[in-house]
Amino acid sequence: MPLYEIETEYHIIITWADDEESAKNVVRENYPREAIIRIAKRPRNSWVISKAGLGIVGKTDPCHIARECLARAAGDKIHAIRLYMQETGADLERARKVIESNMIMGW
């Protein structure tokens, strides 16, 4: 079964689907208010994100504060970044890196 990468305004969804229409249905069912911006069939059955490409270096243990912010934001990355900034006083760039690295680690 092919792996699809689907980008909406607020999410990047990685899912297995039989075909492109089935992949679009995953978004319609789970994020009905979000328009699909881009969809791509991945060439392999794995998807890898380079931490260096995101600017994340060094040890990347899960951050309990970031995970709590993600939970309170129901997975909405932008909202979680704002919450993290409020909780810790971190600047926007640091908050983005922390939230994104925790999302990568399987929040």
Coordinates of C-alpha atoms in Angstrom, one line a residue:
M1 CA 0.0 0.0 0.0
P2 CA 1.5 3.4 -1.0
L3 CA 2.4 6.1 1.5
Y4 CA 1.0 9.5 0.9
E5 CA 2.1 12.9 2.2
I6 CA -0.8 15.3 2.4
E7 CA -0.4 19.0 3.3
T8 CA -3.2 21.1 4.6
E9 CA -3.1 24.7 6.0
Y10 CA -2.3 23.4 9.5
H11 CA -1.0 19.8 9.2
I12 CA 1.2 17.5 7.2
I13 CA -0.4 14.1 7.3
I14 CA 1.4 10.9 6.4
T15 CA -0.8 7.9 5.7
W16 CA -1.0 4.7 3.8
A17 CA -3.8 4.5 1.2
D18 CA -4.8 2.4 -1.8
D19 CA -4.8 5.4 -4.1
E20 CA -4.8 9.2 -4.0
E21 CA -8.6 9.5 -3.6
S22 CA -8.5 7.3 -0.5
A23 CA -5.6 9.4 0.9
K24 CA -7.8 12.6 0.4
N25 CA -10.6 10.8 2.2
V26 CA -8.4 10.4 5.3
V27 CA -8.1 14.2 5.4
R28 CA -11.8 14.8 4.7
E29 CA -12.7 12.4 7.6
N30 CA -10.2 13.7 10.2
Y31 CA -9.8 17.4 9.2
P32 CA -13.0 18.3 7.4
R33 CA -12.5 22.0 7.6
E34 CA -9.0 21.9 6.1
A35 CA -8.4 22.3 2.4
I36 CA -5.7 20.0 0.8
I37 CA -2.9 22.2 -0.4
R38 CA -0.6 19.4 -1.7
I39 CA -0.6 15.6 -2.0
A40 CA 2.3 13.5 -3.0
K41 CA 2.8 9.8 -3.3
R42 CA 6.0 8.9 -1.5
P43 CA 8.5 6.7 -3.4
R44 CA 9.0 4.4 -0.5
N45 CA 7.0 3.0 2.4
S46 CA 8.9 5.2 5.0
W47 CA 9.1 8.9 5.6
V48 CA 12.1 10.5 7.2
I49 CA 12.5 14.0 8.5
S50 CA 16.0 15.3 9.0
K51 CA 16.4 16.9 12.4
A52 CA 19.3 19.0 11.1
G53 CA 16.9 20.3 8.4
L54 CA 14.6 21.5 11.1
G55 CA 17.5 23.1 12.9
I56 CA 17.4 20.6 15.8
V57 CA 20.8 19.6 17.1
G58 CA 22.0 17.7 20.1
K59 CA 20.0 15.6 22.5
T60 CA 16.3 15.5 21.7
D61 CA 14.6 14.0 24.7
P62 CA 10.8 14.5 24.8
C63 CA 9.9 17.7 26.6
H64 CA 7.0 17.2 29.0
I65 CA 6.1 20.9 28.8
A66 CA 5.9 20.8 25.0
R67 CA 3.9 17.6 25.1
E68 CA 1.4 19.1 27.5
C69 CA 1.1 22.2 25.2
L70 CA 0.5 19.8 22.3
A71 CA -2.2 18.0 24.2
R72 CA -3.9 21.2 25.3
A73 CA -3.7 22.5 21.7
A74 CA -5.2 19.2 20.4
G75 CA -2.2 18.7 18.1
D76 CA -2.5 22.2 16.5
K77 CA 1.2 23.1 16.1
I78 CA 0.7 26.9 15.9
H79 CA -1.4 26.9 19.0
A80 CA 1.0 24.6 20.8
I81 CA 3.9 26.9 19.9
R82 CA 2.0 29.9 21.4
L83 CA 1.3 27.9 24.6
Y84 CA 4.9 26.9 24.9
M85 CA 6.0 30.5 24.6
Q86 CA 3.6 31.5 27.3
E87 CA 4.6 28.6 29.6
T88 CA 8.4 29.0 29.2
G89 CA 9.1 32.5 28.0
A90 CA 10.9 31.0 25.0
D91 CA 11.2 33.0 21.8
L92 CA 9.3 32.0 18.7
E93 CA 12.2 30.1 17.0
R94 CA 13.0 28.1 20.1
A95 CA 9.4 27.3 20.8
R96 CA 8.9 26.1 17.1
K97 CA 11.9 23.8 17.3
V98 CA 10.8 22.3 20.6
I99 CA 7.2 21.7 19.5
E100 CA 8.2 20.3 16.1
S101 CA 10.9 18.0 17.6
N102 CA 8.3 16.6 20.0
M103 CA 5.8 16.1 17.2
I104 CA 8.5 14.2 15.2
M105 CA 9.1 12.0 18.2
G106 CA 5.6 10.7 18.1
W107 CA 3.5 13.0 20.2

